[in-house]
Amino acid sequence: MEDGFAALSKIVSERESEIVAHWRQLLVTASGGTGRIKDAEVEKQCRDFLSAFAAGLGAGATVATDPAFDSARELLGGVSQSRANQGFTPTETATFVFSLKEPLFEQVRASYPDDTARVASLGWDMTQILDQLGLYTMEVYQRSREDVVRRQQDEIAELSTPVVKLWEGILALPLIGTLDSARTQVVMENLLQAIVDQSADLAIIDITGVPTVDTLVAQHLLKTIAAARLMGADCIVSGIRPQIAQTMVHLGVELDVVSKATLADALALAFQRTGRTVVRKAVAKG
Amino acid sequence: MPIRESDDVVRVRQAVRVQAVAAGLGLVDQTKIVTAASELARNTLDYGLGGTVRIETFTGNPRRGVRLTFEDNGPGIPDLERALTDGYTTGGGLGLGLSGARRLCNEFEIESVVGQGTRITIARWK
Amino acid sequence: MDRIPILKLGRALLVSIQVDIHDRLAKALEEDLSERIVATGARGVMIDISGLEIVDSFMGRMLDNIAAVSRLLDADTVVVGMRPAVAITLVELGLSLTGVKTALNVERGMTLIGSGQYEEIEGDDAPGGGDERDEG
């Protein structure tokens, strides 16, 4: 009796157009006609995958990890990755492979109309291999999503570290949101670089927008202040919440920090330190 | 590369810098590993009575970085615990060499046998 | 290079360390400086380390020592131009150079040395606002 996988390979290549037509139909239905991927693209993906799949089966591959399936896996990986990046759900992504079962099975049945035993065994082989490929799809999907998350984290870290110049020689770093250790490090490096670039003697680190600070982050803050001092600049921390003040006290290193209640108070202190006075003048009404 | 005299400490710093740049480390990470290398190279010279350092880069996914192995056949360190404590010194220094170098690295391993020598492996990655 | 040059600028001494130096050279600098402070009657010592890519505990100790010796000889020490990465690393290493004054660049360093000695009045460009600033 002819080997099951070779038989499947033959069916796939001989009846490719029927399978593709049916498969595409299913994919469109599954996606709810959202049209996020162009029809032509889907068709190309289907055709490419089917020929790679048939070639792999024909070369004697019986498990998804077989080298003969390399190009099939590569194609699936590409499909999965692009869908992950476009925000497809796991189900929508996995459907690409799993929805191939029905059209393929139909063609298997059509090829052996009178041999139920043969149909059952081929169906089993087909299910096995497609399940494995489906799992592979999910792995790639997961990895791609993780990449997306990592990239976004980097972007957020970059975006959320604006060092602003308040006055000649006075910088402010308004921190907003939860600080994790990695982000704090980026923020601090940016601040120190800005101190050099702008020859600023004073930097105000405003943490009004920071809900909590863990020990590690508090340590980072203190280290930054120490590093700034080594470079010849002083830091003023403003807007410390009661909770954060407690964390810092428990660390036992609160003594070296010059702290002001608000950013405005800190700026006033900065003016004073740099020998500036703010004078209110009567404004003539025009 | 060998660590036999004071000039070698400078050479180790420069070699480590080159490798750290090649491994794609950021400026702060470069500075940290070079500083740690400087501390350990000086220790190898002063306490280990000379030795060697091996500098390797690794580019495995997802980590890229530099790994350094310092080896000497000196007298060894009798009390590792204390040697790694801030401020503890037997040589009149600040006592920050070992403990400080450890803080500057992602990975720090030390093996020492009294009378046979010391091996320290450190790594920094991004 | 056998010795790092020490320049005299008014009543201050200026040392600029531009390259990675080995330990003996650092030691020599420490000795040279104390002699020059006495010989010139300098009131301040400025060490420009903007060219240094690393400062390890040996160099850190040297800076601390220079500051301590200078203090005994009645001179202020200002370390200027430390790079951000160097500063972060020094802090991580556990060195805070508490006895050393710091400044962003040579110009600011000069002001710092001057202000400690002569009580100069600076930036006094607001004669109208002559009253004392409010106490923060």
Coordinates of C-alpha atoms in Angstrom, one line a residue:
Chain A
M1 CA 0.0 0.0 0.0
E2 CA 1.2 3.4 -0.9
D3 CA 2.6 5.5 1.9
G4 CA 0.1 7.8 3.4
F5 CA 2.2 10.9 3.3
A6 CA 3.2 10.4 -0.3
A7 CA -0.5 9.9 -1.1
L8 CA -1.4 13.1 0.7
S9 CA 1.3 14.9 -1.2
K10 CA -0.1 13.7 -4.5
I11 CA -3.6 14.8 -3.6
V12 CA -2.4 18.2 -2.5
S13 CA -0.6 18.9 -5.7
E14 CA -3.2 17.4 -8.0
R15 CA -6.1 19.1 -6.5
E16 CA -4.5 22.3 -5.5
S17 CA -6.9 24.7 -7.1
E18 CA -10.0 23.1 -5.4
I19 CA -8.3 23.1 -2.1
V20 CA -7.2 26.7 -2.4
A21 CA -10.7 27.8 -3.4
H22 CA -12.3 26.1 -0.5
W23 CA -9.6 27.1 2.0
R24 CA -9.8 30.8 1.0
Q25 CA -13.5 30.7 1.4
L26 CA -13.1 29.4 4.9
L27 CA -10.5 32.0 5.8
V28 CA -12.7 34.8 4.6
T29 CA -15.6 33.5 6.6
A30 CA -13.4 33.1 9.7
S31 CA -12.0 36.6 9.5
G32 CA -15.6 37.9 9.4
G33 CA -14.7 39.7 6.1
T34 CA -12.7 42.4 7.9
G35 CA -10.4 42.5 4.9
R36 CA -7.3 43.2 6.9
I37 CA -5.3 41.2 4.5
K38 CA -5.9 41.6 0.8
D39 CA -7.6 38.7 -1.0
A40 CA -4.8 38.3 -3.4
E41 CA -2.3 38.1 -0.6
V42 CA -4.3 35.4 1.1
E43 CA -4.5 33.4 -2.1
K44 CA -0.7 33.7 -2.6
Q45 CA -0.1 32.6 1.0
C46 CA -2.4 29.6 0.5
R47 CA -0.8 28.6 -2.8
D48 CA 2.7 29.0 -1.6
F49 CA 2.1 27.1 1.5
L50 CA 0.3 24.3 -0.3
S51 CA 3.1 23.7 -2.7
A52 CA 5.7 23.8 0.0
F53 CA 3.6 21.5 2.1
A54 CA 3.2 19.1 -0.8
A55 CA 6.9 19.2 -1.5
G56 CA 7.7 18.5 2.1
L57 CA 5.3 15.5 2.2
G58 CA 6.6 14.3 -1.1
A59 CA 10.2 14.4 0.2
G60 CA 9.1 11.9 2.9
A61 CA 8.6 14.3 5.8
T62 CA 6.3 12.9 8.5
V63 CA 6.8 15.3 11.3
A64 CA 6.6 19.1 11.2
T65 CA 10.2 19.5 12.4
D66 CA 11.6 17.5 9.4
P67 CA 14.1 19.5 7.3
A68 CA 12.0 18.8 4.3
F69 CA 9.3 21.1 5.8
D70 CA 11.8 23.9 6.2
S71 CA 10.3 26.1 3.5
A72 CA 6.8 25.3 4.6
R73 CA 7.7 26.3 8.2
E74 CA 9.4 29.4 6.9
L75 CA 6.3 30.5 5.0
L76 CA 4.1 29.8 8.0
G77 CA 6.5 31.8 10.2
G78 CA 6.2 34.7 7.8
V79 CA 2.4 34.5 7.8
S80 CA 2.3 34.2 11.6
Q81 CA 4.7 37.0 12.1
S82 CA 3.0 39.5 9.8
R83 CA -0.4 38.7 11.5
A84 CA 1.1 39.1 14.9
N85 CA 2.4 42.5 14.0
Q86 CA -1.0 43.5 12.5
G87 CA -2.7 42.7 15.7
F88 CA -4.5 39.5 14.8
T89 CA -5.7 37.3 17.7
P90 CA -4.1 34.0 18.3
T91 CA -7.3 32.3 17.1
E92 CA -7.3 34.2 13.8
T93 CA -3.6 33.4 13.3
A94 CA -3.9 29.7 14.0
T95 CA -7.0 29.5 11.8
F96 CA -4.8 29.8 8.8
V97 CA -3.4 26.3 9.3
F98 CA -6.3 24.7 11.0
S99 CA -8.8 25.7 8.4
L100 CA -6.9 23.8 5.8
K101 CA -8.1 20.5 7.4
E102 CA -11.6 20.6 6.0
P103 CA -10.8 21.3 2.3
L104 CA -7.9 18.8 2.4
F105 CA -10.0 16.1 4.0
E106 CA -12.7 16.7 1.5
Q107 CA -10.3 16.1 -1.3
V108 CA -9.0 13.0 0.4
R109 CA -12.5 11.6 0.6
A110 CA -13.1 12.5 -3.1
S111 CA -9.9 10.7 -4.1
Y112 CA -11.0 7.4 -2.4
P113 CA -14.7 7.4 -2.6
D114 CA -15.0 3.7 -1.8
D115 CA -12.2 3.1 0.6
T116 CA -13.3 4.4 4.1
A117 CA -10.4 2.8 5.9
R118 CA -8.0 4.6 3.6
V119 CA -9.8 7.9 4.1
A120 CA -9.7 7.5 7.8
S121 CA -6.0 6.7 7.9
L122 CA -5.0 9.5 5.6
G123 CA -7.3 11.8 7.6
W124 CA -5.4 10.9 10.7
D125 CA -2.0 11.5 9.1
M126 CA -3.1 14.8 7.8
T127 CA -4.5 15.9 11.2
Q128 CA -1.3 15.0 12.9
I129 CA 0.9 17.0 10.7
L130 CA -1.3 20.0 10.5
D131 CA -1.7 20.1 14.2
Q132 CA 2.1 20.2 14.6
L133 CA 2.3 23.0 12.0
G134 CA -0.4 24.8 13.9
L135 CA 1.5 24.7 17.1
Y136 CA 4.6 26.0 15.3
T137 CA 2.5 28.9 14.0
M138 CA 1.5 29.7 17.6
E139 CA 5.1 29.7 18.7
V140 CA 6.1 32.1 16.1
Y141 CA 3.1 34.2 16.8
Q142 CA 4.0 34.3 20.5
R143 CA 7.6 35.3 19.8
S144 CA 6.6 38.0 17.4
R145 CA 4.2 39.4 20.0
E146 CA 7.0 39.4 22.6
D147 CA 9.2 41.3 20.1
V148 CA 6.4 43.9 19.7
V149 CA 6.1 44.3 23.4
R150 CA 9.8 44.7 23.8
R151 CA 10.0 47.3 21.1
Q152 CA 7.2 49.2 22.6
Q153 CA 8.8 49.1 26.0
D154 CA 11.9 50.7 24.5
E155 CA 9.9 53.3 22.8
I156 CA 8.0 54.2 25.9
A157 CA 11.2 54.4 27.8
E158 CA 12.6 56.8 25.2
L159 CA 9.4 58.9 25.0
S160 CA 8.8 59.2 28.7
T161 CA 12.1 60.8 29.5
P162 CA 11.8 64.4 28.5
V163 CA 14.5 66.5 30.1
V164 CA 13.3 70.1 29.8
K165 CA 15.2 73.3 30.3
L166 CA 13.5 75.6 32.8
W167 CA 16.0 78.4 32.7
E168 CA 19.6 78.9 31.8
G169 CA 21.5 76.2 33.7
I170 CA 18.4 74.7 35.3
L171 CA 16.9 71.5 34.0
A172 CA 13.7 69.7 35.0
L173 CA 12.9 66.0 34.7
P174 CA 9.2 65.5 35.2
L175 CA 8.7 61.8 35.8
I176 CA 5.3 60.3 35.2
G177 CA 4.0 56.8 35.8
T178 CA 5.5 53.8 37.4
L179 CA 9.2 53.6 37.4
D180 CA 10.8 50.2 36.9
S181 CA 14.4 49.7 37.3
A182 CA 15.2 49.6 33.6
R183 CA 13.3 52.8 32.8
T184 CA 14.8 54.6 35.7
Q185 CA 18.2 53.8 34.3
V186 CA 17.4 55.2 30.9
V187 CA 15.9 58.3 32.5
M188 CA 18.9 58.9 34.6
E189 CA 21.4 58.5 31.8
N190 CA 19.4 60.9 29.7
L191 CA 19.4 63.4 32.6
L192 CA 23.1 63.2 33.2
Q193 CA 23.8 63.6 29.5
A194 CA 21.5 66.6 29.3
I195 CA 23.4 68.2 32.2
V196 CA 26.6 68.0 30.2
D197 CA 25.0 69.1 26.9
Q198 CA 23.4 72.1 28.4
S199 CA 26.0 72.9 31.1
A200 CA 23.3 72.9 33.8
D201 CA 24.3 73.2 37.4
L202 CA 20.9 72.3 38.7
A203 CA 18.5 69.6 37.9
I204 CA 15.0 69.3 39.4
I205 CA 13.7 65.7 39.4
D206 CA 9.9 66.0 39.8
I207 CA 8.2 62.8 40.9
T208 CA 4.7 64.2 41.4
G209 CA 3.4 61.8 38.7
V210 CA 5.1 58.7 40.2
P211 CA 2.6 56.7 42.3
T212 CA 5.1 54.4 44.0
V213 CA 8.8 53.8 44.2
D214 CA 10.4 50.5 45.1
T215 CA 13.6 50.2 46.9
L216 CA 15.6 49.6 43.7
V217 CA 14.2 52.7 42.0
A218 CA 14.8 54.8 45.1
Q219 CA 18.4 53.6 45.1
H220 CA 18.7 54.5 41.4
L221 CA 17.4 58.0 42.1
L222 CA 19.9 58.5 44.9
K223 CA 22.7 57.1 42.7
T224 CA 21.8 59.5 40.0
I225 CA 21.9 62.4 42.4
A226 CA 25.3 61.2 43.6
A227 CA 26.5 60.9 40.0
A228 CA 25.3 64.4 39.1
R229 CA 27.2 65.7 42.1
L230 CA 30.4 64.0 40.8
M231 CA 29.8 65.8 37.5
G232 CA 29.4 69.1 39.3
A233 CA 25.6 69.5 39.3
D234 CA 23.1 69.5 42.1
C235 CA 19.8 67.8 42.1
I236 CA 16.6 68.9 43.8
V237 CA 13.8 66.3 44.1
S238 CA 10.3 67.7 44.2
G239 CA 6.8 66.3 44.6
I240 CA 7.6 63.3 46.8
R241 CA 4.5 61.5 48.0
P242 CA 4.2 60.4 51.6
Q243 CA 4.5 56.7 50.6
I244 CA 7.7 57.4 48.7
A245 CA 9.1 59.5 51.5
Q246 CA 8.7 56.5 53.7
T247 CA 10.4 54.1 51.3
M248 CA 13.3 56.5 51.2
V249 CA 13.5 56.8 55.0
H250 CA 13.5 53.0 55.3
L251 CA 16.4 52.9 53.0
G252 CA 18.2 55.2 55.5
V253 CA 19.7 57.4 52.9
E254 CA 17.3 60.3 52.8
L255 CA 19.7 62.7 54.3
D256 CA 21.6 63.8 51.2
V257 CA 18.6 64.7 49.2
V258 CA 17.4 68.3 48.8
S259 CA 13.7 68.0 48.5
K260 CA 10.9 70.5 47.9
A261 CA 7.2 70.0 48.0
T262 CA 6.4 71.1 44.5
L263 CA 8.1 71.8 41.3
A264 CA 7.4 75.5 41.8
D265 CA 9.2 75.5 45.2
A266 CA 12.1 73.7 43.7
L267 CA 12.4 76.3 40.9
A268 CA 12.3 79.0 43.5
L269 CA 15.2 77.3 45.3
A270 CA 17.0 76.9 42.1
F271 CA 16.7 80.6 41.3
Q272 CA 18.0 81.4 44.8
R273 CA 20.9 79.1 44.4
T274 CA 21.9 80.6 41.1
G275 CA 21.6 84.1 42.5
R276 CA 18.4 85.1 40.8
T277 CA 15.5 87.0 42.2
V278 CA 12.0 87.1 40.7
V279 CA 10.5 90.5 40.8
R280 CA 6.9 91.3 40.1
K281 CA 6.4 94.5 38.2
A282 CA 3.2 96.4 37.7
V283 CA 1.7 95.5 34.4
A284 CA 0.4 98.5 32.5
K285 CA -2.9 97.7 31.0
G286 CA -2.9 98.3 27.2
Chain B
M1 CA 46.9 38.6 27.8
P2 CA 49.5 38.9 30.6
I3 CA 49.3 41.1 33.7
R4 CA 52.9 41.6 34.9
E5 CA 53.4 45.3 35.4
S6 CA 51.5 48.5 36.0
D7 CA 51.4 49.3 32.3
D8 CA 49.5 46.0 31.6
V9 CA 46.6 47.3 33.6
V10 CA 46.2 50.1 31.1
R11 CA 46.5 47.7 28.3
V12 CA 43.9 45.4 29.8
R13 CA 41.5 48.5 30.1
Q14 CA 42.1 49.4 26.4
A15 CA 41.6 45.8 25.2
V16 CA 38.4 45.4 27.2
R17 CA 37.1 48.7 25.8
V18 CA 37.7 47.5 22.2
Q19 CA 35.9 44.2 22.9
A20 CA 33.0 45.9 24.7
V21 CA 32.5 48.2 21.8
A22 CA 32.6 45.2 19.4
A23 CA 30.0 43.4 21.5
G24 CA 27.7 46.4 21.1
L25 CA 27.5 47.5 24.7
G26 CA 26.3 51.0 25.5
L27 CA 28.6 53.6 26.8
V28 CA 27.6 53.1 30.4
D29 CA 28.0 49.3 30.2
Q30 CA 31.3 49.7 28.5
T31 CA 32.5 52.0 31.2
K32 CA 31.3 49.6 33.9
I33 CA 33.1 46.5 32.5
V34 CA 36.3 48.5 31.8
T35 CA 36.3 49.8 35.3
A36 CA 35.7 46.4 36.8
A37 CA 38.5 45.0 34.6
S38 CA 40.8 47.7 35.8
E39 CA 40.1 46.8 39.5
L40 CA 40.6 43.1 38.9
A41 CA 43.7 43.5 36.8
R42 CA 45.3 45.6 39.5
N43 CA 44.3 43.0 42.1
T44 CA 45.9 40.3 40.0
L45 CA 49.0 42.4 39.9
D46 CA 49.1 43.5 43.5
Y47 CA 47.7 40.5 45.3
G48 CA 48.1 37.6 42.8
L49 CA 51.6 38.6 42.0
G50 CA 50.8 38.7 38.3
G51 CA 48.7 36.6 36.1
T52 CA 46.6 36.6 33.0
V53 CA 43.3 37.7 31.7
R54 CA 41.2 36.2 28.9
I55 CA 38.8 38.5 27.1
E56 CA 35.8 37.0 25.2
T57 CA 32.8 38.4 23.6
F58 CA 29.5 36.5 23.3
T59 CA 26.7 37.3 20.9
G60 CA 24.2 34.7 21.8
N61 CA 20.5 35.5 21.6
P62 CA 19.2 37.5 23.5
R63 CA 22.4 38.6 25.4
R64 CA 25.4 40.2 23.9
G65 CA 28.4 41.1 26.0
V66 CA 31.9 40.6 27.3
R67 CA 33.3 37.9 29.6
L68 CA 36.6 38.3 31.3
T69 CA 38.6 35.6 33.2
F70 CA 41.4 36.7 35.5
E71 CA 43.8 34.0 36.7
D72 CA 46.8 34.1 38.9
N73 CA 49.0 31.6 40.8
G74 CA 49.4 33.9 43.8
P75 CA 48.8 33.2 47.5
G76 CA 45.0 32.9 47.1
I77 CA 42.3 34.5 49.2
P78 CA 41.8 32.8 52.6
D79 CA 38.4 34.5 53.5
L80 CA 36.4 35.2 50.4
E81 CA 33.4 36.4 52.4
R82 CA 35.5 39.2 53.9
A83 CA 37.4 40.0 50.7
L84 CA 34.0 40.8 49.1
T85 CA 33.0 43.1 51.9
D86 CA 33.1 46.9 51.2
G87 CA 36.0 48.5 52.9
Y88 CA 37.9 45.4 53.7
T89 CA 41.5 45.5 52.5
T90 CA 44.8 43.9 53.2
G91 CA 46.8 46.1 50.8
G92 CA 46.1 49.6 52.1
G93 CA 43.6 50.4 49.3
L94 CA 40.0 51.5 49.7
G95 CA 38.7 47.9 49.8
L96 CA 36.4 48.5 46.9
G97 CA 38.2 46.6 44.2
L98 CA 36.5 43.2 44.5
S99 CA 33.2 44.3 46.0
G100 CA 32.9 47.2 43.6
A101 CA 33.8 45.1 40.6
R102 CA 31.1 42.7 41.5
R103 CA 28.5 45.5 41.6
L104 CA 29.6 46.6 38.1
C105 CA 28.9 43.2 36.5
N106 CA 25.9 41.1 35.6
E107 CA 27.9 37.9 36.5
F108 CA 30.7 37.4 39.0
E109 CA 32.3 34.2 40.0
I110 CA 35.3 33.7 42.2
E111 CA 37.4 30.6 43.0
S112 CA 40.4 30.8 45.2
V113 CA 42.6 28.2 46.8
V114 CA 45.1 29.3 49.4
G115 CA 48.6 28.7 48.1
Q116 CA 47.5 28.0 44.6
G117 CA 45.9 31.0 43.2
T118 CA 42.6 32.8 42.3
R119 CA 40.3 32.7 39.3
I120 CA 37.7 35.4 38.8
T121 CA 35.2 35.4 35.9
I122 CA 33.0 38.4 35.2
A123 CA 30.6 39.3 32.5
R124 CA 28.6 42.3 31.5
W125 CA 25.8 42.2 28.9
K126 CA 23.0 44.4 27.6
Chain C
M1 CA 54.9 61.0 29.0
D2 CA 56.7 60.9 32.4
R3 CA 54.9 63.7 34.2
I4 CA 51.5 65.3 33.8
P5 CA 52.0 69.1 33.3
I6 CA 50.7 71.4 36.0
L7 CA 49.7 74.8 34.9
K8 CA 49.4 77.9 37.0
L9 CA 46.5 80.1 36.4
G10 CA 46.4 83.1 38.8
R11 CA 46.2 81.6 42.2
A12 CA 45.0 78.2 41.0
L13 CA 46.8 75.2 39.6
L14 CA 45.3 73.4 36.7
V15 CA 45.9 69.8 35.8
S16 CA 44.3 68.3 32.7
I17 CA 44.4 64.5 32.5
Q18 CA 43.6 63.8 28.9
V19 CA 44.6 60.1 28.4
D20 CA 44.3 56.9 30.3
I21 CA 47.2 57.0 32.7
H22 CA 48.9 54.2 34.6
D23 CA 49.1 54.0 38.4
R24 CA 52.7 55.3 38.7
L25 CA 51.9 58.4 36.7
A26 CA 48.9 59.1 39.0
K27 CA 51.1 58.6 42.0
A28 CA 53.7 61.0 40.6
L29 CA 51.0 63.6 40.0
E30 CA 49.8 63.4 43.6
E31 CA 53.4 64.2 44.8
D32 CA 54.1 66.9 42.2
L33 CA 50.8 68.7 43.1
S34 CA 51.5 69.0 46.8
E35 CA 54.9 70.4 46.1
R36 CA 53.6 72.9 43.6
I37 CA 50.9 74.1 46.0
V38 CA 53.5 75.0 48.5
A39 CA 55.9 76.5 46.0
T40 CA 53.3 78.7 44.3
G41 CA 51.1 79.5 47.3
A42 CA 48.1 78.3 45.2
R43 CA 44.7 78.5 46.9
G44 CA 43.0 76.1 44.6
V45 CA 43.7 73.0 42.5
M46 CA 41.6 72.2 39.5
I47 CA 41.8 68.7 38.0
D48 CA 40.1 68.4 34.6
I49 CA 39.2 64.8 33.9
S50 CA 36.9 65.5 30.9
G51 CA 39.3 63.4 28.8
L52 CA 39.1 60.3 31.1
E53 CA 36.9 57.4 29.9
I54 CA 37.1 55.6 33.3
V55 CA 38.0 56.4 36.9
D56 CA 38.6 53.3 38.9
S57 CA 39.0 53.1 42.7
F58 CA 42.8 53.7 42.4
M59 CA 42.2 57.0 40.5
G60 CA 39.3 57.8 42.8
R61 CA 41.5 57.4 45.8
M62 CA 44.2 59.6 44.2
L63 CA 41.6 62.4 43.7
D64 CA 40.5 62.0 47.3
N65 CA 44.1 62.1 48.5
I66 CA 44.9 65.2 46.5
A67 CA 41.9 66.9 48.0
A68 CA 42.9 65.9 51.5
V69 CA 46.5 67.0 51.1
S70 CA 45.4 70.3 49.4
R71 CA 43.1 71.0 52.3
L72 CA 46.0 70.7 54.8
L73 CA 47.9 73.1 52.6
D74 CA 45.0 75.5 52.5
A75 CA 43.9 75.0 49.0
D76 CA 40.5 73.8 47.6
T77 CA 40.3 71.0 45.1
V78 CA 37.8 71.0 42.3
V79 CA 37.4 68.0 39.9
V80 CA 35.9 69.2 36.7
G81 CA 34.3 67.6 33.6
M82 CA 33.6 64.1 34.8
R83 CA 31.6 62.3 32.1
P84 CA 28.2 60.9 32.9
A85 CA 29.1 57.2 32.3
V86 CA 32.2 57.7 34.6
A87 CA 30.1 59.3 37.3
I88 CA 27.5 56.5 37.2
T89 CA 30.2 53.9 37.4
L90 CA 32.0 55.5 40.3
V91 CA 28.8 55.7 42.3
E92 CA 28.1 52.0 41.5
L93 CA 31.7 51.2 42.6
G94 CA 30.9 52.8 45.9
L95 CA 33.0 55.9 45.7
S96 CA 31.4 59.3 46.2
L97 CA 34.5 61.5 46.6
T98 CA 32.9 63.4 49.4
G99 CA 35.9 65.5 50.1
V100 CA 36.2 66.7 46.6
K101 CA 34.4 69.7 45.1
T102 CA 33.1 69.3 41.6
A103 CA 32.2 71.5 38.6
L104 CA 30.9 70.9 35.1
N105 CA 33.8 72.6 33.4
V106 CA 36.9 74.6 33.9
E107 CA 35.2 77.9 33.8
R108 CA 32.7 77.0 36.6
G109 CA 35.6 75.4 38.5
M110 CA 37.4 78.7 38.5
T111 CA 34.4 80.5 39.8
L112 CA 34.1 77.9 42.6
I113 CA 37.7 78.3 43.6
G114 CA 37.4 82.1 43.5
S115 CA 34.2 82.3 45.5
G116 CA 35.7 80.3 48.3
Q117 CA 38.4 82.8 48.8
Y118 CA 37.4 86.3 48.0
E119 CA 33.6 86.5 48.5
E120 CA 33.2 88.0 45.1
I121 CA 29.9 89.4 44.2
E122 CA 28.6 87.9 41.1
G123 CA 25.6 88.4 38.8
D124 CA 24.7 91.5 40.7
D125 CA 22.7 93.0 37.8
A126 CA 19.5 93.8 39.6
P127 CA 20.2 96.8 41.8
G128 CA 16.5 97.3 42.4
G129 CA 16.1 93.9 44.0
G130 CA 18.8 94.5 46.5
D131 CA 16.9 93.0 49.5
E132 CA 17.7 89.6 50.8
R133 CA 16.1 86.7 48.9
D134 CA 13.4 85.0 50.8
E135 CA 14.5 81.9 52.7
G136 CA 13.5 78.8 50.8

